[in-house]
Amino acid sequence: MSVVCIEFKPGLEGVPATQSSISYVDGQKGVLEYRGINIRELAKSSSFLETAYLLIWGNLPTREELENFEHDIRYHRRIKYRIRDMMKCFPETGHPMDALQASAAALGLFYSRRALDNPEYIRTAVVRLLAKIPTMVAAFELMRKGNDALQPRDDLDYAANFLYMLNEQEPDELAAQVFDVCLTLHAEHTINASTFSAMVTSSTLTDPYAVIASAVGTLAGPLHGGANEDVISMLSEIGSIENVRPYLDKCLQTKAKIMGFGHRVYKVKDPRAIILQELAEKLFDKFGYDKYYEIALELEKAVEEKLGGKGIYPNVDFYSGLVYRKLGISSDLFTPVFAIARVAGWLAHWKEQLATNRIFRPTQIYTGEHDVSYTPIQER
Ligand code: CMC
């Protein structure tokens, strides 16, 4: 007889849905670890691709393993002209996350073989997805402006190449370095909504391109990755330091959420927000101030006073937008940039899931009626 858990937890809050050794969050102390290594240490000493390797294969690569991984990704960055042509047909008014979801799914048309028991297939899928997703994000950005997409530059590292493809010029060294750290910070975060979506999809043993496409769709919502874009609109709407407290009071009265604050797990300031704030300040020192920063600082102070008692503090999305603005990234690309990084985490969970797979098939508590008779249409 099957055992049915009858306690219903909306949003599955606190319900373990898997066992995982990929990452760990202590929401009370504000700690995030990837494979046991503190995120601050990785932000300081690692690179995004080394971190991606760590997440996906479970160990830091040797120099040779890292060089091979980086080499393979560098030479898989190009996308098929058919994918570029397909993307040219997307409406330029479409959201870049929708463009990314469609493009990620389209990769499956070219590369899906569902050879999930073949380690070489797994490795190549990992390489292709990490390599091609940034190219597709940058391509859509140029195409919607009416320009041709740029080919990736083999002489540039992962982060620098993305900024080059996006802004059509080789980035400043600090900008590329800061962007690489941003990718590391966003690479993985336990079993959040998009990762769960990836896991549910992968549990059916479909191909990895469908797994990533479903996760991209889930990340897009404003309660998840989409919040970083909304933070900038909110700061723009607030407009001045003087307006911070009246704006906050209005949100509290109407029970509107303050974007970039609060987290299901963190009840203190998100450790990634702390590092992102430091990165933003580094960029302001070199490239000039952003007036939204002082509004953000005042808002953080005011929210802490009013909502700190409830454990509501800045999350990862609060300061990331200020960093991306300085890097010349438009605000509707913030979430696609988040996706570029999170592909690493999604793939790590995909690979972990495959090792002990069982299809996700939860139960429900039925609240409808029984034995209802069918009413013919003419009698309704
Ligand atoms: N502004 C105002 N009140 C808030 C906020 C906020 N940002 N976040 C939570 N609360 C309040 C909420 O009103 C509720 O109060 P009460 O118990 O009095 O009704 C309480 O805190 C619990 O909120 P919840 O929405 O039930 O908490 P949750 O764990 O379901 O939601 C969250 C977590 C991230 C969806 C939520 O904090 C939120 O909507 N934040 C704003 C959107 C945002 O910044 N999202 C990015 C999340 S982090 C990165 C990512 O996941 O991509």
Tab-separated table of N, CA, C and O in Angstrom, residues 53-165:
chain	number	residue	atom	x	y	z
A	53	TYR	N	32.571	23.670	-13.572
A	53	TYR	CA	33.148	22.322	-13.556
A	53	TYR	C	32.967	21.695	-12.169
A	53	TYR	O	32.538	20.547	-12.032
A	54	LEU	N	33.289	22.498	-11.152
A	54	LEU	CA	33.152	22.026	-9.762
A	54	LEU	C	31.715	21.583	-9.486
A	54	LEU	O	31.476	20.502	-8.929
A	55	LEU	N	30.766	22.411	-9.887
A	55	LEU	CA	29.359	22.094	-9.616
A	55	LEU	C	28.928	20.832	-10.349
A	55	LEU	O	28.277	19.955	-9.786
A	56	ILE	N	29.331	20.726	-11.615
A	56	ILE	CA	28.807	19.642	-12.454
A	56	ILE	C	29.519	18.325	-12.172
A	56	ILE	O	28.888	17.271	-12.089
A	57	TRP	N	30.848	18.382	-12.005
A	57	TRP	CA	31.588	17.125	-11.783
A	57	TRP	C	31.939	16.859	-10.323
A	57	TRP	O	32.491	15.819	-10.001
A	58	GLY	N	31.668	17.817	-9.465
A	58	GLY	CA	31.798	17.545	-8.034
A	58	GLY	C	33.169	17.785	-7.448
A	58	GLY	O	33.344	17.622	-6.234
A	59	ASN	N	34.145	18.121	-8.269
A	59	ASN	CA	35.489	18.400	-7.745
A	59	ASN	C	36.121	19.534	-8.543
A	59	ASN	O	35.756	19.746	-9.708
A	60	LEU	N	37.077	20.216	-7.914
A	60	LEU	CA	37.806	21.243	-8.657
A	60	LEU	C	38.649	20.544	-9.718
A	60	LEU	O	39.264	19.503	-9.435
A	61	PRO	N	38.701	21.083	-10.939
A	61	PRO	CA	39.469	20.416	-12.000
A	61	PRO	C	40.969	20.592	-11.802
A	61	PRO	O	41.409	21.574	-11.200
A	62	THR	N	41.742	19.640	-12.310
A	62	THR	CA	43.187	19.859	-12.399
A	62	THR	C	43.408	20.916	-13.476
A	62	THR	O	42.489	21.230	-14.252
A	63	ARG	N	44.642	21.422	-13.554
A	63	ARG	CA	44.921	22.434	-14.592
A	63	ARG	C	44.558	21.902	-15.979
A	63	ARG	O	43.935	22.574	-16.788
A	64	GLU	N	44.931	20.626	-16.231
A	64	GLU	CA	44.681	20.049	-17.560
A	64	GLU	C	43.178	19.901	-17.828
A	64	GLU	O	42.688	20.218	-18.917
A	65	GLU	N	42.457	19.435	-16.809
A	65	GLU	CA	40.998	19.271	-16.976
A	65	GLU	C	40.330	20.619	-17.256
A	65	GLU	O	39.452	20.729	-18.114
A	66	LEU	N	40.800	21.644	-16.537
A	66	LEU	CA	40.198	22.968	-16.741
A	66	LEU	C	40.525	23.499	-18.133
A	66	LEU	O	39.653	24.043	-18.824
A	67	GLU	N	41.787	23.305	-18.544
A	67	GLU	CA	42.164	23.809	-19.878
A	67	GLU	C	41.352	23.118	-20.971
A	67	GLU	O	40.892	23.753	-21.912
A	68	ASN	N	41.166	21.811	-20.820
A	68	ASN	CA	40.380	21.078	-21.825
A	68	ASN	C	38.925	21.560	-21.846
A	68	ASN	O	38.327	21.740	-22.907
A	69	PHE	N	38.375	21.764	-20.660
A	69	PHE	CA	36.984	22.209	-20.533
A	69	PHE	C	36.821	23.591	-21.176
A	69	PHE	O	35.922	23.818	-22.001
A	70	GLU	N	37.733	24.508	-20.803
A	70	GLU	CA	37.660	25.870	-21.355
A	70	GLU	C	37.846	25.852	-22.878
A	70	GLU	O	37.162	26.552	-23.613
A	71	HIS	N	38.773	25.006	-23.322
A	71	HIS	CA	39.056	24.901	-24.767
A	71	HIS	C	37.795	24.426	-25.497
A	71	HIS	O	37.379	24.992	-26.507
A	72	ASP	N	37.168	23.373	-24.981
A	72	ASP	CA	35.988	22.818	-25.653
A	72	ASP	C	34.856	23.840	-25.698
A	72	ASP	O	34.162	23.976	-26.707
A	73	ILE	N	34.678	24.557	-24.592
A	73	ILE	CA	33.599	25.558	-24.555
A	73	ILE	C	33.900	26.682	-25.545
A	73	ILE	O	33.027	27.109	-26.309
A	74	ARG	N	35.145	27.120	-25.573
A	74	ARG	CA	35.546	28.192	-26.510
A	74	ARG	C	35.194	27.822	-27.953
A	74	ARG	O	34.741	28.650	-28.720
A	75	TYR	N	35.405	26.557	-28.316
A	75	TYR	CA	35.191	26.178	-29.716
A	75	TYR	C	33.787	25.639	-30.003
A	75	TYR	O	33.519	25.181	-31.102
A	76	HIS	N	32.910	25.707	-29.010
A	76	HIS	CA	31.506	25.349	-29.276
A	76	HIS	C	30.598	26.566	-29.153
A	76	HIS	O	29.388	26.437	-29.051
A	77	ARG	N	31.183	27.770	-29.137
A	77	ARG	CA	30.362	28.970	-28.891
A	77	ARG	C	29.482	29.362	-30.075
A	77	ARG	O	28.471	30.036	-29.901
A	78	ARG	N	29.895	28.970	-31.276
A	78	ARG	CA	29.117	29.398	-32.450
A	78	ARG	C	27.751	28.691	-32.472
A	78	ARG	O	27.645	27.571	-31.987
A	79	ILE	N	26.771	29.385	-33.060
A	79	ILE	CA	25.470	28.720	-33.211
A	79	ILE	C	25.183	28.534	-34.698
A	79	ILE	O	25.667	29.295	-35.537
A	80	LYS	N	24.414	27.530	-35.009
A	80	LYS	CA	24.093	27.213	-36.408
A	80	LYS	C	23.376	28.393	-37.054
A	80	LYS	O	22.573	29.059	-36.392
A	81	TYR	N	23.630	28.593	-38.362
A	81	TYR	CA	22.970	29.732	-39.013
A	81	TYR	C	21.461	29.554	-39.009
A	81	TYR	O	20.694	30.507	-38.987
A	82	ARG	N	20.997	28.306	-38.966
A	82	ARG	CA	19.535	28.095	-38.938
A	82	ARG	C	18.935	28.621	-37.626
A	82	ARG	O	17.811	29.105	-37.603
A	83	ILE	N	19.701	28.475	-36.550
A	83	ILE	CA	19.207	29.014	-35.273
A	83	ILE	C	19.212	30.541	-35.342
A	83	ILE	O	18.265	31.203	-34.914
A	84	ARG	N	20.278	31.106	-35.915
A	84	ARG	CA	20.310	32.579	-36.063
A	84	ARG	C	19.140	33.049	-36.918
A	84	ARG	O	18.463	34.022	-36.600
A	85	ASP	N	18.890	32.319	-38.026
A	85	ASP	CA	17.783	32.720	-38.917
A	85	ASP	C	16.443	32.615	-38.199
A	85	ASP	O	15.564	33.454	-38.367
A	86	MET	N	16.291	31.556	-37.393
A	86	MET	CA	15.055	31.406	-36.623
A	86	MET	C	14.905	32.609	-35.682
A	86	MET	O	13.829	33.212	-35.591
A	87	MET	N	16.000	32.986	-35.026
A	87	MET	CA	15.940	34.090	-34.055
A	87	MET	C	15.613	35.424	-34.742
A	87	MET	O	14.983	36.289	-34.146
A	88	LYS	N	16.038	35.547	-36.000
A	88	LYS	CA	15.744	36.799	-36.730
A	88	LYS	C	14.241	36.979	-36.912
A	88	LYS	O	13.759	38.076	-37.117
A	89	CYS	N	13.506	35.871	-36.872
A	89	CYS	CA	12.044	35.947	-37.038
A	89	CYS	C	11.335	36.291	-35.727
A	89	CYS	O	10.130	36.510	-35.719
A	90	PHE	N	12.059	36.290	-34.615
A	90	PHE	CA	11.406	36.639	-33.343
A	90	PHE	C	11.053	38.127	-33.372
A	90	PHE	O	11.839	38.942	-33.869
A	91	PRO	N	9.907	38.519	-32.808
A	91	PRO	CA	9.590	39.957	-32.788
A	91	PRO	C	10.588	40.702	-31.906
A	91	PRO	O	10.949	40.207	-30.831
A	92	GLU	N	11.030	41.889	-32.370
A	92	GLU	CA	12.041	42.607	-31.577
A	92	GLU	C	11.449	43.124	-30.269
A	92	GLU	O	12.181	43.463	-29.350
A	93	THR	N	10.110	43.130	-30.181
A	93	THR	CA	9.474	43.580	-28.936
A	93	THR	C	9.352	42.422	-27.932
A	93	THR	O	8.925	42.633	-26.801
A	94	GLY	N	9.694	41.222	-28.359
A	94	GLY	CA	9.570	40.062	-27.467
A	94	GLY	C	10.578	40.153	-26.331
A	94	GLY	O	11.642	40.763	-26.468
A	95	HIS	N	10.241	39.537	-25.192
A	95	HIS	CA	11.183	39.577	-24.061
A	95	HIS	C	12.356	38.630	-24.334
A	95	HIS	O	12.147	37.502	-24.801
A	96	PRO	N	13.579	39.080	-24.022
A	96	PRO	CA	14.746	38.228	-24.276
A	96	PRO	C	14.701	36.867	-23.551
A	96	PRO	O	15.327	35.915	-24.010
A	97	MET	N	13.948	36.779	-22.448
A	97	MET	CA	13.843	35.466	-21.790
A	97	MET	C	13.011	34.512	-22.646
A	97	MET	O	13.283	33.310	-22.705
A	98	ASP	N	11.987	35.043	-23.305
A	98	ASP	CA	11.185	34.189	-24.191
A	98	ASP	C	12.028	33.771	-25.390
A	98	ASP	O	11.960	32.616	-25.840
A	99	ALA	N	12.836	34.719	-25.885
A	99	ALA	CA	13.721	34.383	-27.007
A	99	ALA	C	14.713	33.307	-26.579
A	99	ALA	O	14.992	32.354	-27.328
A	100	LEU	N	15.216	33.429	-25.357
A	100	LEU	CA	16.198	32.450	-24.887
A	100	LEU	C	15.561	31.073	-24.693
A	100	LEU	O	16.145	30.044	-25.051
A	101	GLN	N	14.350	31.071	-24.152
A	101	GLN	CA	13.695	29.772	-23.931
A	101	GLN	C	13.488	29.058	-25.269
A	101	GLN	O	13.768	27.860	-25.402
A	102	ALA	N	13.024	29.834	-26.261
A	102	ALA	CA	12.770	29.233	-27.581
A	102	ALA	C	14.090	28.771	-28.212
A	102	ALA	O	14.163	27.685	-28.796
A	103	SER	N	15.139	29.568	-28.071
A	103	SER	CA	16.422	29.214	-28.696
A	103	SER	C	17.050	28.000	-28.012
A	103	SER	O	17.634	27.133	-28.681
A	104	ALA	N	16.937	27.958	-26.677
A	104	ALA	CA	17.499	26.805	-25.950
A	104	ALA	C	16.783	25.526	-26.384
A	104	ALA	O	17.416	24.490	-26.627
A	105	ALA	N	15.457	25.617	-26.516
A	105	ALA	CA	14.704	24.432	-26.953
A	105	ALA	C	15.114	24.048	-28.371
A	105	ALA	O	15.213	22.854	-28.697
A	106	ALA	N	15.401	25.068	-29.211
A	106	ALA	CA	15.777	24.780	-30.603
A	106	ALA	C	17.094	24.006	-30.692
A	106	ALA	O	17.301	23.247	-31.646
A	107	LEU	N	17.973	24.167	-29.705
A	107	LEU	CA	19.221	23.389	-29.733
A	107	LEU	C	18.922	21.897	-29.786
A	107	LEU	O	19.648	21.115	-30.399
A	108	GLY	N	17.828	21.528	-29.110
A	108	GLY	CA	17.437	20.115	-29.102
A	108	GLY	C	17.130	19.582	-30.497
A	108	GLY	O	17.301	18.388	-30.771
A	109	LEU	N	16.698	20.473	-31.402
A	109	LEU	CA	16.399	20.034	-32.769
A	109	LEU	C	17.668	19.556	-33.476
A	109	LEU	O	17.622	18.720	-34.364
A	110	PHE	N	18.786	20.124	-33.060
A	110	PHE	CA	20.049	19.792	-33.725
A	110	PHE	C	20.848	18.719	-32.992
A	110	PHE	O	21.549	17.937	-33.612
A	111	TYR	N	20.762	18.724	-31.658
A	111	TYR	CA	21.722	17.904	-30.907
A	111	TYR	C	21.105	16.800	-30.059
A	111	TYR	O	21.819	16.040	-29.439
A	112	SER	N	19.766	16.727	-29.989
A	112	SER	CA	19.174	15.738	-29.090
A	112	SER	C	19.382	14.318	-29.613
A	112	SER	O	19.070	14.027	-30.765
A	113	ARG	N	19.935	13.463	-28.751
A	113	ARG	CA	20.002	12.040	-29.121
A	113	ARG	C	19.494	11.186	-27.966
A	113	ARG	O	19.354	9.999	-28.058
A	114	ARG	N	19.274	11.839	-26.852
A	114	ARG	CA	18.840	11.158	-25.625
A	114	ARG	C	19.717	9.974	-25.272
A	114	ARG	O	19.231	8.938	-24.836
A	115	ALA	N	21.022	10.118	-25.486
A	115	ALA	CA	21.956	9.038	-25.129
A	115	ALA	C	22.414	9.272	-23.696
A	115	ALA	O	23.597	9.513	-23.441
A	116	LEU	N	21.453	9.230	-22.781
A	116	LEU	CA	21.756	9.673	-21.427
A	116	LEU	C	22.666	8.719	-20.658
A	116	LEU	O	23.162	9.047	-19.587
A	117	ASP	N	22.880	7.519	-21.197
A	117	ASP	CA	23.795	6.592	-20.531
A	117	ASP	C	25.205	6.694	-21.118
A	117	ASP	O	26.088	5.920	-20.763
A	118	ASN	N	25.428	7.658	-22.002
A	118	ASN	CA	26.735	7.804	-22.646
A	118	ASN	C	27.446	9.025	-22.069
A	118	ASN	O	27.026	10.161	-22.304
A	119	PRO	N	28.535	8.821	-21.278
A	119	PRO	CA	29.211	9.951	-20.622
A	119	PRO	C	29.680	11.011	-21.617
A	119	PRO	O	29.705	12.194	-21.306
A	120	GLU	N	30.034	10.595	-22.843
A	120	GLU	CA	30.509	11.562	-23.825
A	120	GLU	C	29.353	12.470	-24.280
A	120	GLU	O	29.528	13.670	-24.495
A	121	TYR	N	28.156	11.882	-24.401
A	121	TYR	CA	26.979	12.693	-24.757
A	121	TYR	C	26.695	13.726	-23.665
A	121	TYR	O	26.416	14.894	-23.945
A	122	ILE	N	26.801	13.267	-22.407
A	122	ILE	CA	26.553	14.161	-21.269
A	122	ILE	C	27.568	15.317	-21.310
A	122	ILE	O	27.209	16.490	-21.209
A	123	ARG	N	28.846	14.968	-21.485
A	123	ARG	CA	29.888	16.002	-21.468
A	123	ARG	C	29.667	17.002	-22.614
A	123	ARG	O	29.768	18.210	-22.425
A	124	THR	N	29.367	16.484	-23.786
A	124	THR	CA	29.192	17.382	-24.930
A	124	THR	C	27.967	18.273	-24.745
A	124	THR	O	27.983	19.450	-25.110
A	125	ALA	N	26.910	17.722	-24.155
A	125	ALA	CA	25.705	18.551	-23.915
A	125	ALA	C	26.040	19.674	-22.931
A	125	ALA	O	25.619	20.824	-23.122
A	126	VAL	N	26.803	19.346	-21.890
A	126	VAL	CA	27.229	20.359	-20.913
A	126	VAL	C	28.012	21.460	-21.626
A	126	VAL	O	27.747	22.663	-21.462
A	127	VAL	N	28.982	21.041	-22.430
A	127	VAL	CA	29.839	22.007	-23.141
A	127	VAL	C	28.994	22.870	-24.079
A	127	VAL	O	29.106	24.098	-24.095
A	128	ARG	N	28.124	22.233	-24.847
A	128	ARG	CA	27.324	22.990	-25.824
A	128	ARG	C	26.433	24.014	-25.132
A	128	ARG	O	26.335	25.158	-25.564
A	129	LEU	N	25.773	23.583	-24.056
A	129	LEU	CA	24.840	24.511	-23.408
A	129	LEU	C	25.582	25.678	-22.765
A	129	LEU	O	25.194	26.837	-22.920
A	130	LEU	N	26.679	25.378	-22.063
A	130	LEU	CA	27.437	26.486	-21.457
A	130	LEU	C	27.998	27.415	-22.532
A	130	LEU	O	28.072	28.624	-22.349
A	131	ALA	N	28.388	26.825	-23.667
A	131	ALA	CA	29.025	27.617	-24.720
A	131	ALA	C	28.020	28.449	-25.511
A	131	ALA	O	28.284	29.612	-25.836
A	132	LYS	N	26.864	27.872	-25.818
A	132	LYS	CA	25.977	28.515	-26.807
A	132	LYS	C	24.930	29.458	-26.197
A	132	LYS	O	24.447	30.352	-26.880
A	133	ILE	N	24.573	29.237	-24.935
A	133	ILE	CA	23.522	30.088	-24.347
A	133	ILE	C	23.946	31.574	-24.370
A	133	ILE	O	23.155	32.432	-24.793
A	134	PRO	N	25.191	31.914	-23.955
A	134	PRO	CA	25.568	33.341	-24.029
A	134	PRO	C	25.525	33.883	-25.459
A	134	PRO	O	25.105	35.019	-25.684
A	135	THR	N	25.920	33.069	-26.425
A	135	THR	CA	25.909	33.527	-27.821
A	135	THR	C	24.477	33.852	-28.251
A	135	THR	O	24.235	34.841	-28.950
A	136	MET	N	23.530	33.045	-27.794
A	136	MET	CA	22.137	33.266	-28.195
A	136	MET	C	21.561	34.512	-27.519
A	136	MET	O	20.812	35.259	-28.137
A	137	VAL	N	21.940	34.744	-26.263
A	137	VAL	CA	21.458	35.947	-25.564
A	137	VAL	C	21.985	37.195	-26.280
A	137	VAL	O	21.232	38.137	-26.569
A	138	ALA	N	23.284	37.188	-26.596
A	138	ALA	CA	23.884	38.362	-27.250
A	138	ALA	C	23.325	38.530	-28.663
A	138	ALA	O	23.064	39.653	-29.107
A	139	ALA	N	23.104	37.419	-29.360
A	139	ALA	CA	22.600	37.494	-30.734
A	139	ALA	C	21.225	38.157	-30.756
A	139	ALA	O	20.954	39.032	-31.581
A	140	PHE	N	20.352	37.771	-29.831
A	140	PHE	CA	19.010	38.368	-29.825
A	140	PHE	C	19.083	39.866	-29.549
A	140	PHE	O	18.363	40.665	-30.147
A	141	GLU	N	20.000	40.249	-28.653
A	141	GLU	CA	20.143	41.674	-28.320
A	141	GLU	C	20.507	42.486	-29.579
A	141	GLU	O	19.934	43.538	-29.835
A	142	LEU	N	21.463	41.988	-30.377
A	142	LEU	CA	21.852	42.742	-31.572
A	142	LEU	C	20.765	42.677	-32.638
A	142	LEU	O	20.451	43.666	-33.292
A	143	MET	N	20.162	41.502	-32.779
A	143	MET	CA	19.142	41.359	-33.827
A	143	MET	C	17.937	42.248	-33.576
A	143	MET	O	17.352	42.800	-34.508
A	144	ARG	N	17.556	42.384	-32.303
A	144	ARG	CA	16.352	43.210	-32.059
A	144	ARG	C	16.634	44.683	-32.317
A	144	ARG	O	15.718	45.472	-32.442
A	145	LYS	N	17.931	45.027	-32.369
A	145	LYS	CA	18.277	46.415	-32.731
A	145	LYS	C	18.434	46.545	-34.246
A	145	LYS	O	18.841	47.582	-34.749
A	146	GLY	N	18.207	45.436	-34.956
A	146	GLY	CA	18.301	45.471	-36.415
A	146	GLY	C	19.696	45.172	-36.935
A	146	GLY	O	19.981	45.363	-38.118
A	147	ASN	N	20.597	44.711	-36.053
A	147	ASN	CA	21.976	44.424	-36.476
A	147	ASN	C	22.209	42.926	-36.611
A	147	ASN	O	21.455	42.121	-36.059
A	148	ASP	N	23.295	42.584	-37.315
A	148	ASP	CA	23.680	41.172	-37.374
A	148	ASP	C	24.355	40.774	-36.072
A	148	ASP	O	25.050	41.594	-35.454
A	149	ALA	N	24.173	39.516	-35.682
A	149	ALA	CA	24.858	39.019	-34.487
A	149	ALA	C	26.360	38.944	-34.771
A	149	ALA	O	26.765	38.715	-35.905
A	150	LEU	N	27.160	39.145	-33.718
A	150	LEU	CA	28.612	39.001	-33.885
A	150	LEU	C	29.013	37.554	-33.663
A	150	LEU	O	28.420	36.861	-32.835
A	151	GLN	N	30.046	37.131	-34.358
A	151	GLN	CA	30.604	35.802	-34.087
A	151	GLN	C	31.414	35.884	-32.791
A	151	GLN	O	32.031	36.914	-32.518
A	152	PRO	N	31.421	34.807	-32.013
A	152	PRO	CA	32.251	34.815	-30.799
A	152	PRO	C	33.731	35.008	-31.145
A	152	PRO	O	34.145	34.644	-32.247
A	153	ARG	N	34.479	35.572	-30.220
A	153	ARG	CA	35.930	35.771	-30.429
A	153	ARG	C	36.696	34.715	-29.660
A	153	ARG	O	36.667	34.676	-28.427
A	154	ASP	N	37.415	33.852	-30.396
A	154	ASP	CA	38.130	32.736	-29.766
A	154	ASP	C	39.259	33.198	-28.849
A	154	ASP	O	39.725	32.439	-28.003
A	155	ASP	N	39.732	34.433	-29.045
A	155	ASP	CA	40.834	34.904	-28.202
A	155	ASP	C	40.336	35.490	-26.874
A	155	ASP	O	41.146	35.865	-26.027
A	156	LEU	N	39.033	35.566	-26.684
A	156	LEU	CA	38.527	36.161	-25.437
A	156	LEU	C	37.980	35.079	-24.507
A	156	LEU	O	37.397	34.092	-24.958
A	157	ASP	N	38.162	35.332	-23.198
A	157	ASP	CA	37.608	34.411	-22.204
A	157	ASP	C	36.085	34.479	-22.202
A	157	ASP	O	35.498	35.363	-22.816
A	158	TYR	N	35.503	33.577	-21.430
A	158	TYR	CA	34.038	33.412	-21.414
A	158	TYR	C	33.297	34.727	-21.159
A	158	TYR	O	32.449	35.142	-21.952
A	159	ALA	N	33.646	35.394	-20.050
A	159	ALA	CA	32.921	36.614	-19.669
A	159	ALA	C	33.210	37.741	-20.659
A	159	ALA	O	32.293	38.443	-21.103
A	160	ALA	N	34.474	37.916	-21.001
A	160	ALA	CA	34.857	39.002	-21.911
A	160	ALA	C	34.201	38.801	-23.273
A	160	ALA	O	33.729	39.754	-23.898
A	161	ASN	N	34.156	37.559	-23.730
A	161	ASN	CA	33.548	37.290	-25.031
A	161	ASN	C	32.060	37.641	-25.032
A	161	ASN	O	31.546	38.209	-25.990
A	162	PHE	N	31.365	37.326	-23.938
A	162	PHE	CA	29.936	37.652	-23.893
A	162	PHE	C	29.740	39.169	-23.967
A	162	PHE	O	28.922	39.659	-24.745
A	163	LEU	N	30.514	39.916	-23.165
A	163	LEU	CA	30.352	41.380	-23.175
A	163	LEU	C	30.716	41.948	-24.545
A	163	LEU	O	30.093	42.892	-25.020
A	164	TYR	N	31.710	41.333	-25.182
A	164	TYR	CA	32.085	41.767	-26.541
A	164	TYR	C	30.916	41.526	-27.514
A	164	TYR	O	30.537	42.408	-28.285
A	165	MET	N	30.332	40.333	-27.454
A	165	MET	CA	29.236	40.015	-28.398
A	165	MET	C	28.013	40.896	-28.151
A	165	MET	O	27.244	41.174	-29.056
